[in-house]
PDB file of C-alpha atoms and ligand atoms in Angstrom:
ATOM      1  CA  UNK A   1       0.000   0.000   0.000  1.00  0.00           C
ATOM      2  CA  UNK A   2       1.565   3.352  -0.685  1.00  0.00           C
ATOM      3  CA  UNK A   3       0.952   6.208   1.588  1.00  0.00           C
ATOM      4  CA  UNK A   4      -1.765   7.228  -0.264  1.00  0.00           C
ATOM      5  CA  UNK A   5      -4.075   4.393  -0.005  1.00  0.00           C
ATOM      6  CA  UNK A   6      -3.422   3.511   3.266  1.00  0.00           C
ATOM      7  CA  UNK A   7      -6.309   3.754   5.936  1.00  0.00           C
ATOM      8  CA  UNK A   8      -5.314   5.885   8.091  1.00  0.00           C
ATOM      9  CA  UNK A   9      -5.749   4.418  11.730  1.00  0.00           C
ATOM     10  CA  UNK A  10      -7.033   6.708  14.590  1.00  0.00           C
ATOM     11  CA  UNK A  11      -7.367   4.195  17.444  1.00  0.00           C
ATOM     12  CA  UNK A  12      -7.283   4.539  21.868  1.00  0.00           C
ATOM     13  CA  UNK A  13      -6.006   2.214  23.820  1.00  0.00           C
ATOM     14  CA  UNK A  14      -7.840   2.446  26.871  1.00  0.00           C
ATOM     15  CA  UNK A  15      -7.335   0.023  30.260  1.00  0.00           C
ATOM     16  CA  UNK A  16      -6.121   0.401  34.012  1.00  0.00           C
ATOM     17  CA  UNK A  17      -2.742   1.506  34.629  1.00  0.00           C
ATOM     18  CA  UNK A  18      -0.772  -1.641  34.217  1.00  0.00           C
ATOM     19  CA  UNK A  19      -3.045  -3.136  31.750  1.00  0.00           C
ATOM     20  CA  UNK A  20       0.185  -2.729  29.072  1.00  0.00           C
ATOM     21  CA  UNK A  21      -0.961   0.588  27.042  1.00  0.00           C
ATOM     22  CA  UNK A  22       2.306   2.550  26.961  1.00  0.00           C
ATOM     23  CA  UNK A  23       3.764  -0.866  26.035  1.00  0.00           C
ATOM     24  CA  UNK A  24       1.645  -1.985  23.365  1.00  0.00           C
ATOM     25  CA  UNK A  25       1.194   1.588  21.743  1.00  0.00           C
ATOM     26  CA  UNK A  26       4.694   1.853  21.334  1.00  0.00           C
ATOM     27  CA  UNK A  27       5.290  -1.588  19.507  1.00  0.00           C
ATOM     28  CA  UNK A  28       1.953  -0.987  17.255  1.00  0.00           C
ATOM     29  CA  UNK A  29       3.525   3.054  16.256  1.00  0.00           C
ATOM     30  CA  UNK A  30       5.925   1.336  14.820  1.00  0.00           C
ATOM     31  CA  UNK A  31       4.301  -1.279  13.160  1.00  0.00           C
ATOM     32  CA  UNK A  32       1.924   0.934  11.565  1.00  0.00           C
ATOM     33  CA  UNK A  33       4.174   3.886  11.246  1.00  0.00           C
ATOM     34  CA  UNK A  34       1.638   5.460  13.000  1.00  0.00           C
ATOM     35  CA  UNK A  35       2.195   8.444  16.136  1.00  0.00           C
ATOM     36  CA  UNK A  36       1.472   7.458  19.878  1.00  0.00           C
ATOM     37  CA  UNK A  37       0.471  10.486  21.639  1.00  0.00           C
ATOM     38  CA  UNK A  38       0.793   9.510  25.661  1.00  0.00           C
ATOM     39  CA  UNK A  39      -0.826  11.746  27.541  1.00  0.00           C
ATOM     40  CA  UNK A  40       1.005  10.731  30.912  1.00  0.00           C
ATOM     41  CA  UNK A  41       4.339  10.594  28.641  1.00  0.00           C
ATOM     42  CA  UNK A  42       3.946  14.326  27.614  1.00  0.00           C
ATOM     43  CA  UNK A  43       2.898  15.189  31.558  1.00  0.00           C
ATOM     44  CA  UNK A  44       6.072  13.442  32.856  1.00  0.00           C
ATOM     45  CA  UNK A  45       8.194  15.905  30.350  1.00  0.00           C
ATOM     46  CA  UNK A  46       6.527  18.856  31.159  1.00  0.00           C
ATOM     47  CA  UNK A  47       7.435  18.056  35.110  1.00  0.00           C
ATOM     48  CA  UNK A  48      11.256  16.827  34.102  1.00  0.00           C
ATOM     49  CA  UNK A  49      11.327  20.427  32.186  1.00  0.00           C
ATOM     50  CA  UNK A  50       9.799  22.597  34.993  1.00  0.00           C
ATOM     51  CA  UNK A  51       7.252  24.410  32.722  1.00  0.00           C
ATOM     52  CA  UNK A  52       3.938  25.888  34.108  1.00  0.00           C
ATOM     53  CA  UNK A  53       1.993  22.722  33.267  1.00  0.00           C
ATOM     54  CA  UNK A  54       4.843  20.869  34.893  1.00  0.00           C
ATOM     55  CA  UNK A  55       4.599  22.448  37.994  1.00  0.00           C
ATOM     56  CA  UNK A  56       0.681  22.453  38.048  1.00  0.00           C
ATOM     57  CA  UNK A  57       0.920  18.865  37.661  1.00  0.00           C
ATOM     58  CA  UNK A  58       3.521  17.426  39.751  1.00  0.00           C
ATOM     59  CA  UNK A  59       1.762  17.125  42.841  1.00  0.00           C
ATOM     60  CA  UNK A  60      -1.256  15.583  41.025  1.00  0.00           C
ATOM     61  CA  UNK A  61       0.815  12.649  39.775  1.00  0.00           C
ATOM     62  CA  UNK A  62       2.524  11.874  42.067  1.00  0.00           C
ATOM     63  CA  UNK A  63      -0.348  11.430  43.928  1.00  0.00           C
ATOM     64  CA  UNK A  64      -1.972   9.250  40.916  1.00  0.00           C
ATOM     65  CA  UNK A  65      -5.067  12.299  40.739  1.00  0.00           C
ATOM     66  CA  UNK A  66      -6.221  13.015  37.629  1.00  0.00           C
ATOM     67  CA  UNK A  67      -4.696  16.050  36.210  1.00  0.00           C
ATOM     68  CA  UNK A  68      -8.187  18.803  35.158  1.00  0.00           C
ATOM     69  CA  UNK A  69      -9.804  18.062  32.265  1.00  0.00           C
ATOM     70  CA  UNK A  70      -9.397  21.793  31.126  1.00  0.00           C
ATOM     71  CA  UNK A  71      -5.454  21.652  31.000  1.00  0.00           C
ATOM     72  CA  UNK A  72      -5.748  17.704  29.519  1.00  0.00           C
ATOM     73  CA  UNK A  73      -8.214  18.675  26.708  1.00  0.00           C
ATOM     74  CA  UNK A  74      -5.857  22.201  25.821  1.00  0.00           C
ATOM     75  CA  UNK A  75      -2.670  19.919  25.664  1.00  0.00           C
ATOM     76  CA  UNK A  76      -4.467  16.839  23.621  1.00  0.00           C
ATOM     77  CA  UNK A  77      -5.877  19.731  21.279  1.00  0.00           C
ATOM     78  CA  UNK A  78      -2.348  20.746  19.833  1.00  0.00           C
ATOM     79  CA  UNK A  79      -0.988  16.853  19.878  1.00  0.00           C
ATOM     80  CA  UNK A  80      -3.851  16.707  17.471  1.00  0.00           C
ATOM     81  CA  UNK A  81      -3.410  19.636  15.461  1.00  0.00           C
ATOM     82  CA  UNK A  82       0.063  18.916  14.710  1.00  0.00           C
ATOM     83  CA  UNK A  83       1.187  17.866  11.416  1.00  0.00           C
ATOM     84  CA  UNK A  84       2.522  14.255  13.072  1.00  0.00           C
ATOM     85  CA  UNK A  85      -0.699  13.128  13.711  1.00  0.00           C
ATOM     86  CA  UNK A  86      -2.241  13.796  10.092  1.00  0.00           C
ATOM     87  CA  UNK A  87      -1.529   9.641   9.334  1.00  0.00           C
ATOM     88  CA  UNK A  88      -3.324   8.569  12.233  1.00  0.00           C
ATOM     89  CA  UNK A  89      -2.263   8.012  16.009  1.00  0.00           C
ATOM     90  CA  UNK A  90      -2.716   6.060  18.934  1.00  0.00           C
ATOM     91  CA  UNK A  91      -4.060   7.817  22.174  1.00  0.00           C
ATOM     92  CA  UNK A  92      -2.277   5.989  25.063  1.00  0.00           C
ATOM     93  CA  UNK A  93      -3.785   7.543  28.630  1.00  0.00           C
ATOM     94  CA  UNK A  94      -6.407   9.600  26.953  1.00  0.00           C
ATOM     95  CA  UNK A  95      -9.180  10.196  27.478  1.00  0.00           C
ATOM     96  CA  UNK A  96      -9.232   9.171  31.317  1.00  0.00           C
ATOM     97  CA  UNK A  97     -12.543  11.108  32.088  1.00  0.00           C
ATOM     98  CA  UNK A  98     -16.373  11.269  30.028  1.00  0.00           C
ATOM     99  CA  UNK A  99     -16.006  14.766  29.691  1.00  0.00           C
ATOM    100  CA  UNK A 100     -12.489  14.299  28.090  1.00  0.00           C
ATOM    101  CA  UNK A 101     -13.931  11.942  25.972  1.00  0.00           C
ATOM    102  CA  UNK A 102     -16.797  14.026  24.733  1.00  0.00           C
ATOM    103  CA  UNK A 103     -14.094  16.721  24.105  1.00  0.00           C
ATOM    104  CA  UNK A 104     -12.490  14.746  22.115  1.00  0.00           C
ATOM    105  CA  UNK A 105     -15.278  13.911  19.834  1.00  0.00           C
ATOM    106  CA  UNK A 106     -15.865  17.752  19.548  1.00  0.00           C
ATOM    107  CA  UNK A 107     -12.517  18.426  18.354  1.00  0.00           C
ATOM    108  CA  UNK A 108     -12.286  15.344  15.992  1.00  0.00           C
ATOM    109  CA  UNK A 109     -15.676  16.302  14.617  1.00  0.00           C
ATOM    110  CA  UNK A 110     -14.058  20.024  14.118  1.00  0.00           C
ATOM    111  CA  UNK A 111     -10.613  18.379  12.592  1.00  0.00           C
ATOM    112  CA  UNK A 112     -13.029  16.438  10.056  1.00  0.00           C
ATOM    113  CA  UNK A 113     -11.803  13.146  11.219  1.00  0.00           C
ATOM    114  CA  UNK A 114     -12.805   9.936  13.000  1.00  0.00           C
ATOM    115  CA  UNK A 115     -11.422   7.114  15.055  1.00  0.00           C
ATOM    116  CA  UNK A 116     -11.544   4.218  14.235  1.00  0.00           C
ATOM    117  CA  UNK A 117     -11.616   2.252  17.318  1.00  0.00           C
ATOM    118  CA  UNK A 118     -11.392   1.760  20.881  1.00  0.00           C
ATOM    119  CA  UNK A 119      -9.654  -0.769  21.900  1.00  0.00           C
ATOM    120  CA  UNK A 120     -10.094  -1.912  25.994  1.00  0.00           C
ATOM    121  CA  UNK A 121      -7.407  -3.759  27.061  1.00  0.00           C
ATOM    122  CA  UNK A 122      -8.281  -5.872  30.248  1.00  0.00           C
ATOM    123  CA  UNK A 123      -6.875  -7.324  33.043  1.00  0.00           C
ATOM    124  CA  UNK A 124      -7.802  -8.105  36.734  1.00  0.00           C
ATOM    125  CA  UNK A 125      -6.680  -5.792  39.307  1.00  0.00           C
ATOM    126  CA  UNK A 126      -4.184  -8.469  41.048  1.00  0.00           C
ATOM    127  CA  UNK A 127      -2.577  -8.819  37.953  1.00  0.00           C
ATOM    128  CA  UNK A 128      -2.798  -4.941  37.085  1.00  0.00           C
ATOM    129  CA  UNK A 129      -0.882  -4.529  40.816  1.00  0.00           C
ATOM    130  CA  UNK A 130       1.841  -7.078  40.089  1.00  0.00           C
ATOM    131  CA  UNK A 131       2.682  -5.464  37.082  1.00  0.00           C
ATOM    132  CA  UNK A 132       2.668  -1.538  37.991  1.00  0.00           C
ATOM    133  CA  UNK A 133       4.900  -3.082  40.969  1.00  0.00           C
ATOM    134  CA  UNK A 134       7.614  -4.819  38.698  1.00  0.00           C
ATOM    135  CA  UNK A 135       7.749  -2.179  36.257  1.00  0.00           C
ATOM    136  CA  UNK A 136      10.690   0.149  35.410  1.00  0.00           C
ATOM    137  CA  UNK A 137      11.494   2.452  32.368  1.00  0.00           C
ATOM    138  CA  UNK A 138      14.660   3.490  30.696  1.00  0.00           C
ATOM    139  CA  UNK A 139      15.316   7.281  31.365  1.00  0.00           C
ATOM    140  CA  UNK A 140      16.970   7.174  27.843  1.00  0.00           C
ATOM    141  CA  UNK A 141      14.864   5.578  25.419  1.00  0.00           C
ATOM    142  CA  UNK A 142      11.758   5.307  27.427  1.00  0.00           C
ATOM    143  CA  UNK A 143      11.686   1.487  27.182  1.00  0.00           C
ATOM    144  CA  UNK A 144       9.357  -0.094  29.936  1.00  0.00           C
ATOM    145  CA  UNK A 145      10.407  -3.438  31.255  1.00  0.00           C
ATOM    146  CA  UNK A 146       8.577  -5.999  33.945  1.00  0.00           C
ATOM    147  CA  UNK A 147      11.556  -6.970  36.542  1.00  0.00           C
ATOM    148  CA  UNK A 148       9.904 -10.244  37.380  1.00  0.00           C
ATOM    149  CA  UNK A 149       8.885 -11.474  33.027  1.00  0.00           C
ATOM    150  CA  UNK A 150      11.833  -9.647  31.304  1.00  0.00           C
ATOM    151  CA  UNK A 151      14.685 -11.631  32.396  1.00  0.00           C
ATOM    152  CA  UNK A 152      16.816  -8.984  32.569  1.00  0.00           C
ATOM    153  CA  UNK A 153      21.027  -9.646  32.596  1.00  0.00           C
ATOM    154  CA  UNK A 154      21.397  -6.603  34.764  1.00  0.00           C
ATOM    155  CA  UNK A 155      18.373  -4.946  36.396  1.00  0.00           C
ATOM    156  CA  UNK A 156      19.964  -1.206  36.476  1.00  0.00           C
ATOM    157  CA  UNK A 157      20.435  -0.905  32.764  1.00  0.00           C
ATOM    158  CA  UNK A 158      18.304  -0.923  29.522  1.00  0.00           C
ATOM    159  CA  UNK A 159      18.917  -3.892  27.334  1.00  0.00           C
ATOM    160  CA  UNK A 160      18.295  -1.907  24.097  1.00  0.00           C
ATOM    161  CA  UNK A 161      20.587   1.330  24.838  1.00  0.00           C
ATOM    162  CA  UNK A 162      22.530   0.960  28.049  1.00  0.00           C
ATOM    163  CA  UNK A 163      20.524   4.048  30.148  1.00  0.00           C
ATOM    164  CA  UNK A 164      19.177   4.057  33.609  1.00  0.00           C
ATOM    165  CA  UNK A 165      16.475   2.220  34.492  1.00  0.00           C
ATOM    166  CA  UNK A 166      13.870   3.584  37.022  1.00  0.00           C
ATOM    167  CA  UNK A 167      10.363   3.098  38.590  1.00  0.00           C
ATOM    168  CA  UNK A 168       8.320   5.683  38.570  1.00  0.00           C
ATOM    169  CA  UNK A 169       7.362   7.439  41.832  1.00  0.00           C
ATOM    170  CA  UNK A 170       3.600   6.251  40.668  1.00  0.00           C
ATOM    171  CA  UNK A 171       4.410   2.686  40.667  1.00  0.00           C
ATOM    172  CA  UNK A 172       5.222   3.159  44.420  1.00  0.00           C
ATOM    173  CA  UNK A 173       2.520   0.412  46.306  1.00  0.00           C
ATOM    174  CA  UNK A 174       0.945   3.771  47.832  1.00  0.00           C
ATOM    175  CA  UNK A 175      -0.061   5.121  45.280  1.00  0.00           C
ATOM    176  CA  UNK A 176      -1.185   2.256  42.735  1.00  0.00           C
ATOM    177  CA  UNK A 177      -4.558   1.560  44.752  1.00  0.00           C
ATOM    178  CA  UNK A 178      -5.375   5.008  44.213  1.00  0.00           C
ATOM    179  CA  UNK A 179      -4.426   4.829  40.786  1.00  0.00           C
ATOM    180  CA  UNK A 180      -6.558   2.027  40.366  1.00  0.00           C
ATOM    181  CA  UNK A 181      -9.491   3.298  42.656  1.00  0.00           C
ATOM    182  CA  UNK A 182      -9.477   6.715  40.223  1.00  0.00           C
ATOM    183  CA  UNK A 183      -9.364   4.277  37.013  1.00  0.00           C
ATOM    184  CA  UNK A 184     -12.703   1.891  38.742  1.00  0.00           C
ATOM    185  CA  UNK A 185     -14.736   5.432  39.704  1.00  0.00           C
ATOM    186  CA  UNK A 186     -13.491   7.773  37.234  1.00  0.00           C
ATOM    187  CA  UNK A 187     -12.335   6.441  33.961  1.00  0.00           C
ATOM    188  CA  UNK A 188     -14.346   2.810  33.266  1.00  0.00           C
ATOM    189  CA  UNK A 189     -17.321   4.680  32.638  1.00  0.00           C
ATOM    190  CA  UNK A 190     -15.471   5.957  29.678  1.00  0.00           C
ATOM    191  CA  UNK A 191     -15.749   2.637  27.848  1.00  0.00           C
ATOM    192  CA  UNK A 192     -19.730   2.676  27.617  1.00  0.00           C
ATOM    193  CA  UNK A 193     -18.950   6.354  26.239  1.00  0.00           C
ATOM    194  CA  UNK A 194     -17.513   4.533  23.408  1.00  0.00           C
ATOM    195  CA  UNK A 195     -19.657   1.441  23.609  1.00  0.00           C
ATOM    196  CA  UNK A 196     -22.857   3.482  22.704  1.00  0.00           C
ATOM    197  CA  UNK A 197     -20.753   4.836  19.859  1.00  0.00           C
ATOM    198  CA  UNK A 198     -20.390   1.193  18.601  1.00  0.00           C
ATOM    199  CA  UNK A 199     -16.185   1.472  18.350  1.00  0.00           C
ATOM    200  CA  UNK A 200     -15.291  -0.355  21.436  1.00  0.00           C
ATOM    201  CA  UNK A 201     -13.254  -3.368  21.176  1.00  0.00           C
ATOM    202  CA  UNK A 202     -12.094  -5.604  24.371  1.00  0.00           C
ATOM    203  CA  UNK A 203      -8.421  -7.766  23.870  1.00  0.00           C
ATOM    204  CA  UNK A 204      -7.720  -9.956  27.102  1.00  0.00           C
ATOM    205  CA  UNK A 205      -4.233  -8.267  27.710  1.00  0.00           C
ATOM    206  CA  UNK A 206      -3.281 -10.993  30.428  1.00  0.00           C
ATOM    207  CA  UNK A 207      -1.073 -12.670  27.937  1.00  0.00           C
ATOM    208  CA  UNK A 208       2.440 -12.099  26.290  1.00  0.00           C
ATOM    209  CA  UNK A 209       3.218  -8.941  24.689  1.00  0.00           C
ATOM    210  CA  UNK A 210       3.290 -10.598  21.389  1.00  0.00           C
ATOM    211  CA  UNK A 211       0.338 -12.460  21.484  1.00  0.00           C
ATOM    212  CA  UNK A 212      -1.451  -9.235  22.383  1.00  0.00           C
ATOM    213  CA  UNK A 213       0.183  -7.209  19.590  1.00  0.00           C
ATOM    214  CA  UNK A 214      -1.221  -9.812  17.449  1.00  0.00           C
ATOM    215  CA  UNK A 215      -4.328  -9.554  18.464  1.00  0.00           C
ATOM    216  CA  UNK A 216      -4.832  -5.774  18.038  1.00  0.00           C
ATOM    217  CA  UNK A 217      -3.166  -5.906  14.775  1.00  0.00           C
ATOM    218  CA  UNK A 218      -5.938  -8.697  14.066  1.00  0.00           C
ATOM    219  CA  UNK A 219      -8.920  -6.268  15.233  1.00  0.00           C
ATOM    220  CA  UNK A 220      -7.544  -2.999  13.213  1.00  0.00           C
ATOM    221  CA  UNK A 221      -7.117  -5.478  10.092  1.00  0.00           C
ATOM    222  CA  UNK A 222      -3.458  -4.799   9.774  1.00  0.00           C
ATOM    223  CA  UNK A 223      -2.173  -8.648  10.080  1.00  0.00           C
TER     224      UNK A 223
HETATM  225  P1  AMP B   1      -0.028   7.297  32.778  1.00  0.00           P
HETATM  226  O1  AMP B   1       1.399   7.327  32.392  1.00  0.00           O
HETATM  227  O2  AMP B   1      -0.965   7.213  31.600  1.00  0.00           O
HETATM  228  O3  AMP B   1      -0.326   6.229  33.814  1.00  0.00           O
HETATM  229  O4  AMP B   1      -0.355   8.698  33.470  1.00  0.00           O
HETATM  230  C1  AMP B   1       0.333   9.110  34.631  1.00  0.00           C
HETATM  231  C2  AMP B   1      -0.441  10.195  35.349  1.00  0.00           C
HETATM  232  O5  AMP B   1      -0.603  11.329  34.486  1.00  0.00           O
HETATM  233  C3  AMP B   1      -1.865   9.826  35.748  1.00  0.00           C
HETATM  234  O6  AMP B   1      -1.915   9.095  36.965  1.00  0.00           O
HETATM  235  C4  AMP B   1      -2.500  11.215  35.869  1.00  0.00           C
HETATM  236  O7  AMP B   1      -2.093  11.872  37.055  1.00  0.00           O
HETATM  237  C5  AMP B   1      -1.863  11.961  34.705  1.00  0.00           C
HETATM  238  N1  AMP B   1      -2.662  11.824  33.462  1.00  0.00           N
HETATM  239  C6  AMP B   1      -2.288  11.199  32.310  1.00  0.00           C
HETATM  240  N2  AMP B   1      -3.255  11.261  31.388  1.00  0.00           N
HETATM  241  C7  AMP B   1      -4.268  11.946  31.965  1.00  0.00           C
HETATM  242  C8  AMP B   1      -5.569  12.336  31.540  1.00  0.00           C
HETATM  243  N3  AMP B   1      -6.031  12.021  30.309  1.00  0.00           N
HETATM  244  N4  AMP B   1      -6.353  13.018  32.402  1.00  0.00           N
HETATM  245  C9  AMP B   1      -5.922  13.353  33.630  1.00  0.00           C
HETATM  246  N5  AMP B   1      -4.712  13.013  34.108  1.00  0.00           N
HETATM  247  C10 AMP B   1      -3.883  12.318  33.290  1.00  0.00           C
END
């Protein structure tokens, strides 16, 4: 397919925090040449950089509350707007609230474009917890890793570029039940949002990165 005939895809991944989103939406961006916009990603900058928005949000994530839906909806806006997301995209982390998610379709509508689908990725909360508390992330190349699957030679380092691996003060056990009490009150009711739409698609994400790839690359027709 040349550039010109290819469909563009416009797809969320949506899920709890550990459910494998960051993961998966980096692998499939570069299957399908595609940009993954992660709204927690672009947060975690704006904090490293000490901007405004950084220092709005700092608090807020670290204690795993929702950043407002006004700043979230103003930042998503110019992701959207900007020429790298003309092919398509994957939103990883947004939208996290019903009102996000009507925003969204408001600005899509207003852009002229549509998604194509939502994909829920689920998991049950034990296995959600094991994972947020075994994962770490290159400071380098932002590769995530599980400490407990990945097998890793030396548990400091990243296996693709040699930078420092860290956890993320989120993935502290204090602060992953709140994560995952915000995600049960605040977010799920996102994914009738969508149902009632008729895009929402559900992958079991309990198995191997692969076989999960596979599976998404099955539902968007790209395998
Ligand atoms: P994530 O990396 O997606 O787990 O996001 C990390 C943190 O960033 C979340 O716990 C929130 O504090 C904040 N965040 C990311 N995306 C959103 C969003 N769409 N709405 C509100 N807060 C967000």
């Amino acid at each position: 397919m040349t550039n010109d005939t290819k469909q563009k895809i416009r797809l969320i991944l949506f899920g709890p925090p550990g459910v494998g989103k960051g993961t998966q939406a980096k692998i499939l961006s570069g299957i399908l040449g595609i940009v993954h916009i992660s709204t927690g990603d672009i947060l975690r900058q704006e904090v490293a950089g000490g901007t405004d928005l950084g220092k709005k949000a700092k608090s807020i994530l670290d204690s795993g509350q929702l950043v407002p839906d006004d700043l979230m909806i103003g930042m998503i806006k110019n992701y959207l707007r900007s020429p790298g997301a003309e092919n398509g995209f994957i939103l990883d982390g947004f939208p996290r609230t019903v009102a996000q998610a009507e925003s969204l379709s408001r600005l899509l509508a207003d852009l002229g474009i549509k998604l194509n689908m939502v994909i829920s990725m689920e998991i049950g909360r034990d296995t959600a917890i094991k994972r947020l508390s075994s994962r770490v992330a290159c400071r380098r190349c932002g590769t995530i890793y599980n400490l407990i699957t990945d097998n890793l030679e030396d548990p400091s380092r990243c296996g693709k570029c040699g930078g420092e691996l860290f956890q993320r003060d989120d993935d502290k056990p204090e602060i992953i039940g709140k994560r995952l009490s915000v995600y049960e009150s605040i977010t799920e009711p996102v994914k009738s949002y969508y149902g009632k739409l008729g895009i929402l698609r559900a992958v079991d994400a309990s198995g191997t990165v692969e076989n999960v790839t596979q599976n998404i690359l099955s539902m968007v027709g790209s395998k």
